[in-house]
Amino acid sequence: MHFKPSLRMTRRQFVTTATAGLTVASLRGQDLPAASATQAGPAGTSRVIIDTDPGVDDALALLLAMRSPELKIEGITAVAGNVPLELTLPNALRMVEIAGRADIPVAGGASRPLLRRLVTAAQVHGENGLGGTVFPEPKTRPIAQPAAELIRQIVRKYPREVTLMPIGPLTNIATAISIDPDLVSLVKGIVMMGGSLSGGNITPAAEFNVYVDPEAARIVFQSGIPITMVGLDVTRKTSLTDDHVRALESGQSPVSHAAAKIARNAIDHTRAQGFVVGPNMHDSLAIAAYLDPTILKFKDYYIDVETSGELTAGETLGYSPTAGDDRRLPGQEKQTIKMSIRGSAPTLASTRTSPVLRDQFLPNAKVAIDVDSGRFFDLLIGRLSGKQ
Ligand code: RIB
Ligand code: CA
């Protein structure tokens, strides 16, 4: 069952209907397709759309993507997140110009989350969103269509070929699903940076991208689109070092020099804040997960998103029948595993008598649970410096 909103809905009506409809789907144990970690194919054949809130690590991730011949970047869409849209959109355009890829259409998207006020991370990414690194005003203009419309057009032009790569809050992705619900069966998959099964980075519970727009995140996780989730569980193991900066400075291209400036300022900024390790390359790891999934180890989970917690909104909860190893006996791999997925205890005012939300395990995401950081940085620095 796919959620079918009407275009006349208000944002609140859309979110309420979407999450209710999708929750009914999960309550009925609808067949949310088992996750499959999508990955890049031969050069130039892997169509992707990158949705981004540049953002220091977004900027390096965009440069990595534009230096990766496997990717056919059909579009880049900007969303408010690390800094307001008025900055994330021109910052995306700056990266496109530095990479010499003004052929890629860039669209502006949501200036705020579906139902919440925008909370930014300017304290991390600097007032200009690039950690204080200054590049000229972009000459390249964004296209006229809004992000959700560009996503819809590209996915419909190439049905089942396009992988969406959100590396910021999921507002644009959720909006695209709302304006064209059939997209959930036309998108090849989602490879996202976001979420965490090991605690948050903006609150103890929530990772920033999901924290900013938990309602959008819930709609995406409940959509039925196969998801690869690259969360803090692995991105925390990717700290940029001075050696990485020196390797970028030794590169000969505008991409390498721009990346070196951004990286140097980012390391200096984190040191000035008292951190002993460099900034994490959250978003680049999501791009790398698509380029070479063997860098990471994945595990199937049913992921749902807390949207009403006063202290925990934005938390991604991972349900799996096996805490650690997979205890299914040989030949039982395809067997649906019985398990209770519980919500909070019902209040006295509630008509519900039991918090069991579903009674079987149907994964909706492949979650990255470990990473070979050395191989990741070999790929990232090698591509940005032009040595790979
Ligand atoms: O939590 C890390 C995520 O939040 C990254 O995408 C970073 O750019 C910020 O948006
Ligand atoms: Ca980001």
mmCIF file of C-alpha atoms and ligand atoms in Angstrom:
data_model
loop_
_atom_site.group_PDB
_atom_site.id
_atom_site.type_symbol
_atom_site.label_atom_id
_atom_site.label_comp_id
_atom_site.label_asym_id
_atom_site.label_seq_id
_atom_site.Cartn_x
_atom_site.Cartn_y
_atom_site.Cartn_z
ATOM 1 C CA MET A 1 0.000 0.000 0.000
ATOM 2 C CA HIS A 2 1.471 3.338 -0.939
ATOM 3 C CA PHE A 3 0.482 6.589 0.674
ATOM 4 C CA LYS A 4 -1.546 8.739 -1.763
ATOM 5 C CA PRO A 5 -1.662 12.376 -0.606
ATOM 6 C CA SER A 6 -3.590 15.034 -2.436
ATOM 7 C CA LEU A 7 -1.758 18.101 -3.674
ATOM 8 C CA ARG A 8 -4.220 20.274 -1.755
ATOM 9 C CA MET A 9 -2.952 19.006 1.575
ATOM 10 C CA THR A 10 -1.237 21.334 4.023
ATOM 11 C CA ARG A 11 2.206 20.251 5.178
ATOM 12 C CA ARG A 12 0.798 19.137 8.531
ATOM 13 C CA GLN A 13 -2.032 17.191 6.861
ATOM 14 C CA PHE A 14 0.483 15.581 4.493
ATOM 15 C CA VAL A 15 2.787 14.492 7.298
ATOM 16 C CA THR A 16 -0.047 13.263 9.505
ATOM 17 C CA THR A 17 -1.613 11.273 6.669
ATOM 18 C CA ALA A 18 1.713 10.012 5.415
ATOM 19 C CA THR A 19 2.923 8.758 8.743
ATOM 20 C CA ALA A 20 -0.528 7.358 9.676
ATOM 21 C CA GLY A 21 -0.881 5.632 6.319
ATOM 22 C CA LEU A 22 2.616 4.299 6.434
ATOM 23 C CA THR A 23 2.259 3.200 10.037
ATOM 24 C CA VAL A 24 -0.880 1.273 9.023
ATOM 25 C CA ALA A 25 1.224 -0.364 6.333
ATOM 26 C CA SER A 26 3.824 -1.388 8.865
ATOM 27 C CA LEU A 27 1.124 -2.449 11.366
ATOM 28 C CA ARG A 28 -0.298 -4.756 8.740
ATOM 29 C CA GLY A 29 3.195 -6.049 8.091
ATOM 30 C CA GLN A 30 2.930 -4.900 4.488
ATOM 31 C CA ASP A 31 5.669 -6.318 2.334
ATOM 32 C CA LEU A 32 8.201 -3.487 2.578
ATOM 33 C CA PRO A 33 10.788 -4.820 0.121
ATOM 34 C CA ALA A 34 13.875 -6.249 1.776
ATOM 35 C CA ALA A 35 16.695 -3.733 1.620
ATOM 36 C CA SER A 36 19.388 -4.077 -0.992
ATOM 37 C CA ALA A 37 22.564 -2.017 -0.823
ATOM 38 C CA THR A 38 22.611 -0.353 -4.236
ATOM 39 C CA GLN A 39 26.020 0.309 -5.698
ATOM 40 C CA ALA A 40 27.639 2.017 -8.657
ATOM 41 C CA GLY A 41 27.973 0.125 -11.899
ATOM 42 C CA PRO A 42 30.423 0.628 -14.784
ATOM 43 C CA ALA A 43 31.637 4.146 -15.594
ATOM 44 C CA GLY A 44 28.934 6.686 -16.312
ATOM 45 C CA THR A 45 26.031 4.307 -15.959
ATOM 46 C CA SER A 46 24.952 4.888 -12.387
ATOM 47 C CA ARG A 47 22.378 7.647 -12.386
ATOM 48 C CA VAL A 48 22.235 9.529 -9.100
ATOM 49 C CA ILE A 49 20.680 12.664 -7.639
ATOM 50 C CA ILE A 50 22.550 14.170 -4.689
ATOM 51 C CA ASP A 51 20.459 16.112 -2.151
ATOM 52 C CA THR A 52 22.698 18.234 0.031
ATOM 53 C CA ASP A 53 23.086 21.015 2.635
ATOM 54 C CA PRO A 54 26.666 22.252 2.058
ATOM 55 C CA GLY A 55 28.153 22.229 4.665
ATOM 56 C CA VAL A 56 31.839 21.420 4.922
ATOM 57 C CA ASP A 57 31.555 17.653 4.605
ATOM 58 C CA ASP A 58 28.854 18.021 1.943
ATOM 59 C CA ALA A 59 31.236 20.161 -0.126
ATOM 60 C CA LEU A 60 33.936 17.476 -0.071
ATOM 61 C CA ALA A 61 31.320 14.805 -0.809
ATOM 62 C CA LEU A 62 30.087 16.752 -3.850
ATOM 63 C CA LEU A 63 33.663 17.116 -5.119
ATOM 64 C CA LEU A 64 34.246 13.374 -4.582
ATOM 65 C CA ALA A 65 31.066 12.538 -6.502
ATOM 66 C CA MET A 66 32.007 14.850 -9.391
ATOM 67 C CA ARG A 67 35.464 13.242 -9.522
ATOM 68 C CA SER A 68 33.956 9.742 -9.720
ATOM 69 C CA PRO A 69 33.477 8.535 -13.318
ATOM 70 C CA GLU A 70 31.115 5.758 -12.206
ATOM 71 C CA LEU A 71 28.446 8.332 -11.388
ATOM 72 C CA LYS A 72 26.079 9.935 -13.853
ATOM 73 C CA ILE A 73 24.990 12.864 -11.676
ATOM 74 C CA GLU A 74 21.594 13.739 -13.110
ATOM 75 C CA GLY A 75 20.985 16.536 -10.611
ATOM 76 C CA ILE A 76 22.063 18.196 -7.390
ATOM 77 C CA THR A 77 19.342 19.534 -5.077
ATOM 78 C CA ALA A 78 19.960 21.872 -2.156
ATOM 79 C CA VAL A 79 18.115 21.762 1.159
ATOM 80 C CA ALA A 80 18.262 23.872 4.317
ATOM 81 C CA GLY A 81 20.223 22.159 7.065
ATOM 82 C CA ASN A 82 23.765 22.966 8.128
ATOM 83 C CA VAL A 83 23.037 26.567 7.129
ATOM 84 C CA PRO A 84 19.964 28.199 5.544
ATOM 85 C CA LEU A 85 19.041 27.474 1.912
ATOM 86 C CA GLU A 86 20.263 30.954 0.956
ATOM 87 C CA LEU A 87 23.755 29.561 1.613
ATOM 88 C CA THR A 88 23.451 25.844 0.836
ATOM 89 C CA LEU A 89 22.248 26.541 -2.728
ATOM 90 C CA PRO A 90 25.100 28.903 -3.749
ATOM 91 C CA ASN A 91 27.594 26.642 -1.945
ATOM 92 C CA ALA A 92 26.427 23.722 -4.093
ATOM 93 C CA LEU A 93 26.806 25.923 -7.188
ATOM 94 C CA ARG A 94 30.328 26.877 -6.067
ATOM 95 C CA MET A 95 31.338 23.187 -5.872
ATOM 96 C CA VAL A 96 29.875 22.519 -9.329
ATOM 97 C CA GLU A 97 31.934 25.398 -10.773
ATOM 98 C CA ILE A 98 35.149 24.323 -9.010
ATOM 99 C CA ALA A 99 34.693 20.828 -10.459
ATOM 100 C CA GLY A 100 33.975 22.253 -13.918
ATOM 101 C CA ARG A 101 30.597 20.535 -13.948
ATOM 102 C CA ALA A 102 28.196 23.377 -14.699
ATOM 103 C CA ASP A 103 26.451 20.790 -16.941
ATOM 104 C CA ILE A 104 24.796 19.309 -13.839
ATOM 105 C CA PRO A 105 21.410 20.914 -13.092
ATOM 106 C CA VAL A 106 21.252 22.363 -9.564
ATOM 107 C CA ALA A 107 17.868 23.082 -7.940
ATOM 108 C CA GLY A 108 16.911 24.847 -4.747
ATOM 109 C CA GLY A 109 14.621 22.956 -2.381
ATOM 110 C CA ALA A 110 13.097 23.302 1.057
ATOM 111 C CA SER A 111 14.040 26.344 3.116
ATOM 112 C CA ARG A 112 12.698 24.686 6.265
ATOM 113 C CA PRO A 113 11.616 21.256 7.554
ATOM 114 C CA LEU A 114 8.092 19.931 6.956
ATOM 115 C CA LEU A 115 6.712 20.797 10.396
ATOM 116 C CA ARG A 116 9.503 22.367 12.426
ATOM 117 C CA ARG A 117 11.586 25.497 12.646
ATOM 118 C CA LEU A 118 14.996 25.156 11.014
ATOM 119 C CA VAL A 119 17.826 24.327 13.396
ATOM 120 C CA THR A 120 21.209 24.847 11.702
ATOM 121 C CA ALA A 121 24.750 23.684 12.529
ATOM 122 C CA ALA A 122 26.522 26.971 11.793
ATOM 123 C CA GLN A 123 28.577 26.400 14.947
ATOM 124 C CA VAL A 124 30.169 23.467 13.125
ATOM 125 C CA HIS A 125 30.131 24.609 9.488
ATOM 126 C CA GLY A 126 30.749 28.310 10.008
ATOM 127 C CA GLU A 127 28.480 31.220 9.147
ATOM 128 C CA ASN A 128 29.067 30.738 5.394
ATOM 129 C CA GLY A 129 28.592 26.982 5.567
ATOM 130 C CA LEU A 130 32.082 26.198 4.260
ATOM 131 C CA GLY A 131 33.958 26.558 7.525
ATOM 132 C CA GLY A 132 34.982 30.095 6.646
ATOM 133 C CA THR A 133 36.660 29.094 3.368
ATOM 134 C CA VAL A 134 35.779 31.807 0.857
ATOM 135 C CA PHE A 135 35.180 31.099 -2.842
ATOM 136 C CA PRO A 136 33.904 33.615 -5.416
ATOM 137 C CA GLU A 137 30.164 34.140 -5.870
ATOM 138 C CA PRO A 138 28.973 31.452 -8.318
ATOM 139 C CA LYS A 139 28.161 32.596 -11.856
ATOM 140 C CA THR A 140 26.172 29.418 -12.512
ATOM 141 C CA ARG A 141 22.454 29.846 -11.881
ATOM 142 C CA PRO A 142 20.151 27.221 -10.374
ATOM 143 C CA ILE A 143 17.408 25.831 -12.624
ATOM 144 C CA ALA A 144 13.894 27.213 -12.225
ATOM 145 C CA GLN A 145 12.214 24.027 -10.989
ATOM 146 C CA PRO A 146 12.198 23.362 -7.261
ATOM 147 C CA ALA A 147 14.175 20.361 -6.013
ATOM 148 C CA ALA A 148 11.208 18.023 -5.536
ATOM 149 C CA GLU A 149 10.047 18.663 -9.099
ATOM 150 C CA LEU A 150 13.535 18.021 -10.520
ATOM 151 C CA ILE A 151 13.729 14.755 -8.546
ATOM 152 C CA ARG A 152 10.295 13.742 -9.832
ATOM 153 C CA GLN A 153 11.142 14.526 -13.475
ATOM 154 C CA ILE A 154 14.490 12.706 -13.461
ATOM 155 C CA VAL A 155 13.143 9.590 -11.697
ATOM 156 C CA ARG A 156 10.228 9.389 -14.135
ATOM 157 C CA LYS A 157 12.592 9.913 -17.095
ATOM 158 C CA TYR A 158 14.749 6.976 -15.937
ATOM 159 C CA PRO A 159 12.407 4.606 -14.047
ATOM 160 C CA ARG A 160 14.189 2.187 -11.677
ATOM 161 C CA GLU A 161 17.618 3.547 -12.700
ATOM 162 C CA VAL A 162 18.087 6.511 -10.338
ATOM 163 C CA THR A 163 19.597 6.254 -6.846
ATOM 164 C CA LEU A 164 18.815 9.162 -4.544
ATOM 165 C CA MET A 165 21.730 10.212 -2.327
ATOM 166 C CA PRO A 166 20.477 12.508 0.441
ATOM 167 C CA ILE A 167 23.344 13.821 2.596
ATOM 168 C CA GLY A 168 21.321 16.424 4.500
ATOM 169 C CA PRO A 169 17.855 16.582 6.075
ATOM 170 C CA LEU A 170 15.317 14.511 4.110
ATOM 171 C CA THR A 171 12.783 17.292 3.481
ATOM 172 C CA ASN A 172 13.206 17.368 -0.321
ATOM 173 C CA ILE A 173 12.967 13.570 -0.619
ATOM 174 C CA ALA A 174 9.789 13.419 1.487
ATOM 175 C CA THR A 175 8.317 16.306 -0.517
ATOM 176 C CA ALA A 176 9.053 14.538 -3.812
ATOM 177 C CA ILE A 177 7.244 11.437 -2.503
ATOM 178 C CA SER A 178 4.297 13.609 -1.467
ATOM 179 C CA ILE A 179 3.875 15.290 -4.882
ATOM 180 C CA ASP A 180 4.226 11.973 -6.735
ATOM 181 C CA PRO A 181 3.654 8.917 -4.482
ATOM 182 C CA ASP A 182 4.362 6.472 -7.318
ATOM 183 C CA LEU A 183 8.017 7.535 -7.111
ATOM 184 C CA VAL A 184 8.500 4.980 -4.322
ATOM 185 C CA SER A 185 8.257 2.209 -6.920
ATOM 186 C CA LEU A 186 10.295 4.104 -9.559
ATOM 187 C CA VAL A 187 13.357 5.027 -7.444
ATOM 188 C CA LYS A 188 16.099 2.379 -7.642
ATOM 189 C CA GLY A 189 17.196 3.015 -4.054
ATOM 190 C CA ILE A 190 18.362 5.526 -1.494
ATOM 191 C CA VAL A 191 21.918 5.730 -0.167
ATOM 192 C CA MET A 192 21.825 8.279 2.632
ATOM 193 C CA MET A 193 24.027 9.844 5.236
ATOM 194 C CA GLY A 194 21.911 10.031 8.351
ATOM 195 C CA GLY A 195 20.688 8.343 11.480
ATOM 196 C CA SER A 196 22.536 6.429 14.147
ATOM 197 C CA LEU A 197 22.095 3.273 16.189
ATOM 198 C CA SER A 198 24.775 4.412 18.647
ATOM 199 C CA GLY A 199 23.615 7.772 19.889
ATOM 200 C CA GLY A 200 23.306 11.184 18.326
ATOM 201 C CA ASN A 201 25.564 14.143 17.617
ATOM 202 C CA ILE A 202 23.187 17.049 18.165
ATOM 203 C CA THR A 203 21.273 15.428 21.044
ATOM 204 C CA PRO A 204 22.213 12.224 22.833
ATOM 205 C CA ALA A 205 19.508 10.508 20.747
ATOM 206 C CA ALA A 206 19.493 12.111 17.304
ATOM 207 C CA GLU A 207 21.873 12.479 14.362
ATOM 208 C CA PHE A 208 21.656 15.981 12.832
ATOM 209 C CA ASN A 209 20.049 15.219 9.440
ATOM 210 C CA VAL A 210 17.227 13.211 11.010
ATOM 211 C CA TYR A 211 16.994 15.619 13.977
ATOM 212 C CA VAL A 212 16.304 18.605 11.677
ATOM 213 C CA ASP A 213 13.328 16.920 9.987
ATOM 214 C CA PRO A 214 12.239 13.694 11.749
ATOM 215 C CA GLU A 215 8.833 13.712 10.053
ATOM 216 C CA ALA A 216 10.497 13.704 6.621
ATOM 217 C CA ALA A 217 12.872 10.970 7.720
ATOM 218 C CA ARG A 218 10.013 8.786 8.948
ATOM 219 C CA ILE A 219 8.184 9.148 5.643
ATOM 220 C CA VAL A 220 11.330 8.119 3.756
ATOM 221 C CA PHE A 221 12.086 5.109 5.992
ATOM 222 C CA GLN A 222 8.447 3.979 5.757
ATOM 223 C CA SER A 223 8.185 4.555 1.999
ATOM 224 C CA GLY A 224 9.273 1.074 0.932
ATOM 225 C CA ILE A 225 12.217 2.387 -1.134
ATOM 226 C CA PRO A 226 15.299 0.175 -0.479
ATOM 227 C CA ILE A 227 17.554 2.212 1.815
ATOM 228 C CA THR A 228 21.263 2.028 2.596
ATOM 229 C CA MET A 229 21.777 3.977 5.815
ATOM 230 C CA VAL A 230 25.288 5.339 6.439
ATOM 231 C CA GLY A 231 24.999 6.743 9.941
ATOM 232 C CA LEU A 232 27.164 7.949 12.778
ATOM 233 C CA ASP A 233 27.925 4.318 13.678
ATOM 234 C CA VAL A 234 30.512 4.369 10.887
ATOM 235 C CA THR A 235 31.032 8.043 10.012
ATOM 236 C CA ARG A 236 32.480 8.667 13.476
ATOM 237 C CA LYS A 237 35.417 6.496 12.340
ATOM 238 C CA THR A 238 36.368 8.881 9.514
ATOM 239 C CA SER A 239 38.375 11.784 10.974
ATOM 240 C CA LEU A 240 40.291 14.021 8.586
ATOM 241 C CA THR A 241 44.011 14.437 9.414
ATOM 242 C CA ASP A 242 46.843 16.835 8.548
ATOM 243 C CA ASP A 243 48.329 14.120 6.326
ATOM 244 C CA HIS A 244 45.123 14.104 4.289
ATOM 245 C CA VAL A 245 45.375 17.889 3.882
ATOM 246 C CA ARG A 246 49.000 17.644 2.760
ATOM 247 C CA ALA A 247 48.023 15.036 0.161
ATOM 248 C CA LEU A 248 45.281 17.356 -1.135
ATOM 249 C CA GLU A 249 47.682 20.327 -1.206
ATOM 250 C CA SER A 250 50.058 18.260 -3.352
ATOM 251 C CA GLY A 251 47.341 17.733 -5.975
ATOM 252 C CA GLN A 252 47.434 19.763 -9.188
ATOM 253 C CA SER A 253 43.731 20.410 -9.828
ATOM 254 C CA PRO A 254 41.295 23.148 -8.753
ATOM 255 C CA VAL A 255 39.302 20.396 -6.996
ATOM 256 C CA SER A 256 42.329 19.282 -4.982
ATOM 257 C CA HIS A 257 43.258 22.843 -4.012
ATOM 258 C CA ALA A 258 39.681 23.764 -3.049
ATOM 259 C CA ALA A 259 39.334 20.565 -1.011
ATOM 260 C CA ALA A 260 42.652 21.301 0.697
ATOM 261 C CA LYS A 261 41.488 24.788 1.731
ATOM 262 C CA ILE A 262 38.162 23.482 3.049
ATOM 263 C CA ALA A 263 39.873 20.606 4.868
ATOM 264 C CA ARG A 264 42.574 22.795 6.413
ATOM 265 C CA ASN A 265 40.027 25.298 7.740
ATOM 266 C CA ALA A 266 37.801 22.497 9.016
ATOM 267 C CA ILE A 267 40.646 20.877 10.973
ATOM 268 C CA ASP A 268 41.716 24.263 12.400
ATOM 269 C CA HIS A 269 38.093 24.968 13.404
ATOM 270 C CA THR A 270 37.643 21.647 15.225
ATOM 271 C CA ARG A 271 41.016 22.119 16.985
ATOM 272 C CA ALA A 272 39.985 25.624 18.050
ATOM 273 C CA GLN A 273 36.852 24.056 19.545
ATOM 274 C CA GLY A 274 39.062 21.751 21.612
ATOM 275 C CA PHE A 275 38.607 18.529 19.678
ATOM 276 C CA VAL A 276 41.704 16.336 19.392
ATOM 277 C CA VAL A 277 40.525 14.515 16.253
ATOM 278 C CA GLY A 278 39.675 16.113 12.944
ATOM 279 C CA PRO A 279 36.181 16.578 11.476
ATOM 280 C CA ASN A 280 34.292 13.476 10.372
ATOM 281 C CA MET A 281 33.716 12.946 6.651
ATOM 282 C CA HIS A 282 30.070 11.940 7.170
ATOM 283 C CA ASP A 283 28.739 12.727 3.695
ATOM 284 C CA SER A 284 31.750 11.530 1.695
ATOM 285 C CA LEU A 285 31.349 8.118 3.337
ATOM 286 C CA ALA A 286 27.802 7.867 1.974
ATOM 287 C CA ILE A 287 29.107 8.606 -1.531
ATOM 288 C CA ALA A 288 31.915 6.077 -1.016
ATOM 289 C CA ALA A 289 29.377 3.492 0.202
ATOM 290 C CA TYR A 290 27.763 3.691 -3.227
ATOM 291 C CA LEU A 291 31.055 3.692 -5.133
ATOM 292 C CA ASP A 292 32.454 0.689 -3.222
ATOM 293 C CA PRO A 293 30.167 -0.944 -0.609
ATOM 294 C CA THR A 294 32.979 -3.383 0.289
ATOM 295 C CA ILE A 295 34.506 -0.545 2.324
ATOM 296 C CA LEU A 296 31.666 -1.080 4.798
ATOM 297 C CA LYS A 297 29.878 -3.930 6.590
ATOM 298 C CA PHE A 298 26.060 -3.842 6.552
ATOM 299 C CA LYS A 299 23.265 -5.438 8.584
ATOM 300 C CA ASP A 300 19.522 -5.553 7.828
ATOM 301 C CA TYR A 301 17.335 -3.576 10.222
ATOM 302 C CA TYR A 302 13.791 -2.310 10.462
ATOM 303 C CA ILE A 303 14.378 1.375 11.138
ATOM 304 C CA ASP A 304 11.749 3.741 12.496
ATOM 305 C CA VAL A 305 12.066 7.355 13.564
ATOM 306 C CA GLU A 306 10.942 8.984 16.801
ATOM 307 C CA THR A 307 8.906 12.076 15.921
ATOM 308 C CA SER A 308 7.154 12.994 19.165
ATOM 309 C CA GLY A 309 9.844 12.730 21.811
ATOM 310 C CA GLU A 310 10.557 15.983 23.633
ATOM 311 C CA LEU A 311 14.101 14.760 24.256
ATOM 312 C CA THR A 312 14.422 12.111 21.523
ATOM 313 C CA ALA A 313 12.757 13.434 18.346
ATOM 314 C CA GLY A 314 14.992 12.448 15.434
ATOM 315 C CA GLU A 315 16.238 9.238 17.039
ATOM 316 C CA THR A 316 16.493 6.316 14.601
ATOM 317 C CA LEU A 317 15.470 3.058 16.294
ATOM 318 C CA GLY A 318 16.904 -0.141 14.815
ATOM 319 C CA TYR A 319 14.928 -3.369 15.228
ATOM 320 C CA SER A 320 16.588 -6.679 14.393
ATOM 321 C CA PRO A 321 15.678 -10.171 15.535
ATOM 322 C CA THR A 322 19.326 -10.916 16.202
ATOM 323 C CA ALA A 323 21.237 -8.613 18.509
ATOM 324 C CA GLY A 324 24.531 -9.745 17.090
ATOM 325 C CA ASP A 325 24.965 -12.705 14.773
ATOM 326 C CA ASP A 326 22.129 -14.140 12.682
ATOM 327 C CA ARG A 327 20.749 -17.142 14.593
ATOM 328 C CA ARG A 328 18.660 -18.504 11.728
ATOM 329 C CA LEU A 329 19.445 -22.129 10.981
ATOM 330 C CA PRO A 330 20.702 -23.026 7.483
ATOM 331 C CA GLY A 331 17.768 -22.948 5.062
ATOM 332 C CA GLN A 332 15.812 -20.537 7.266
ATOM 333 C CA GLU A 333 17.370 -17.445 5.636
ATOM 334 C CA LYS A 334 14.123 -16.577 3.839
ATOM 335 C CA GLN A 335 11.895 -17.381 6.793
ATOM 336 C CA THR A 336 10.030 -14.378 8.204
ATOM 337 C CA ILE A 337 11.141 -14.005 11.761
ATOM 338 C CA LYS A 338 8.549 -13.436 14.431
ATOM 339 C CA MET A 339 9.401 -10.510 16.682
ATOM 340 C CA SER A 340 7.429 -7.890 18.581
ATOM 341 C CA ILE A 341 8.093 -4.284 17.679
ATOM 342 C CA ARG A 342 6.783 -2.256 20.557
ATOM 343 C CA GLY A 343 5.853 1.387 20.866
ATOM 344 C CA SER A 344 5.540 3.268 24.117
ATOM 345 C CA ALA A 345 3.099 2.109 26.783
ATOM 346 C CA PRO A 346 -0.428 3.438 26.003
ATOM 347 C CA THR A 347 -1.599 6.357 28.158
ATOM 348 C CA LEU A 348 -4.873 6.184 30.065
ATOM 349 C CA ALA A 349 -6.446 8.398 27.379
ATOM 350 C CA SER A 350 -5.373 6.025 24.622
ATOM 351 C CA THR A 351 -7.761 3.489 23.124
ATOM 352 C CA ARG A 352 -4.860 1.176 22.478
ATOM 353 C CA THR A 353 -4.394 -1.668 24.928
ATOM 354 C CA SER A 354 -1.058 -2.981 23.707
ATOM 355 C CA PRO A 355 2.053 -1.221 22.404
ATOM 356 C CA VAL A 356 2.910 -4.006 19.938
ATOM 357 C CA LEU A 357 3.128 -2.224 16.579
ATOM 358 C CA ARG A 358 4.028 -5.211 14.444
ATOM 359 C CA ASP A 359 4.756 -8.856 15.030
ATOM 360 C CA GLN A 360 7.242 -9.739 12.304
ATOM 361 C CA PHE A 361 10.623 -8.559 11.150
ATOM 362 C CA LEU A 362 10.567 -6.964 7.700
ATOM 363 C CA PRO A 363 13.795 -4.996 7.142
ATOM 364 C CA ASN A 364 13.551 -1.617 5.403
ATOM 365 C CA ALA A 365 17.230 -0.647 5.487
ATOM 366 C CA LYS A 366 20.738 -1.979 5.184
ATOM 367 C CA VAL A 367 22.605 -0.174 7.962
ATOM 368 C CA ALA A 368 26.383 0.286 7.845
ATOM 369 C CA ILE A 369 27.798 -1.155 11.079
ATOM 370 C CA ASP A 370 31.553 -1.058 10.375
ATOM 371 C CA VAL A 371 33.993 0.629 7.997
ATOM 372 C CA ASP A 372 37.575 0.171 6.748
ATOM 373 C CA SER A 373 38.577 3.801 7.351
ATOM 374 C CA GLY A 374 41.935 3.362 5.628
ATOM 375 C CA ARG A 375 40.345 2.179 2.388
ATOM 376 C CA PHE A 376 37.771 4.957 2.625
ATOM 377 C CA PHE A 377 40.387 7.709 2.874
ATOM 378 C CA ASP A 378 42.457 6.098 0.107
ATOM 379 C CA LEU A 379 39.395 6.475 -2.127
ATOM 380 C CA LEU A 380 38.425 9.970 -0.914
ATOM 381 C CA ILE A 381 41.886 11.569 -0.955
ATOM 382 C CA GLY A 382 42.968 9.631 -4.034
ATOM 383 C CA ARG A 383 40.020 10.899 -6.066
ATOM 384 C CA LEU A 384 40.082 14.485 -4.741
ATOM 385 C CA SER A 385 43.841 14.835 -5.299
ATOM 386 C CA GLY A 386 43.586 13.264 -8.743
ATOM 387 C CA LYS A 387 45.887 10.376 -7.849
ATOM 388 C CA GLN A 388 43.075 7.790 -8.377
HETATM 389 O O1 RIB B 1 25.287 14.347 11.260
HETATM 390 C C1 RIB B 1 26.104 14.590 10.143
HETATM 391 C C2 RIB B 1 25.308 15.206 9.046
HETATM 392 O O2 RIB B 1 24.794 16.459 9.463
HETATM 393 C C3 RIB B 1 26.157 15.508 7.791
HETATM 394 O O3 RIB B 1 25.352 15.391 6.652
HETATM 395 C C4 RIB B 1 26.565 16.937 7.989
HETATM 396 O O4 RIB B 1 26.764 17.635 6.764
HETATM 397 C C5 RIB B 1 25.345 17.494 8.666
HETATM 398 O O5 RIB B 1 24.408 17.825 7.654
HETATM 399 CA CA CA B 2 25.206 17.199 5.063
#
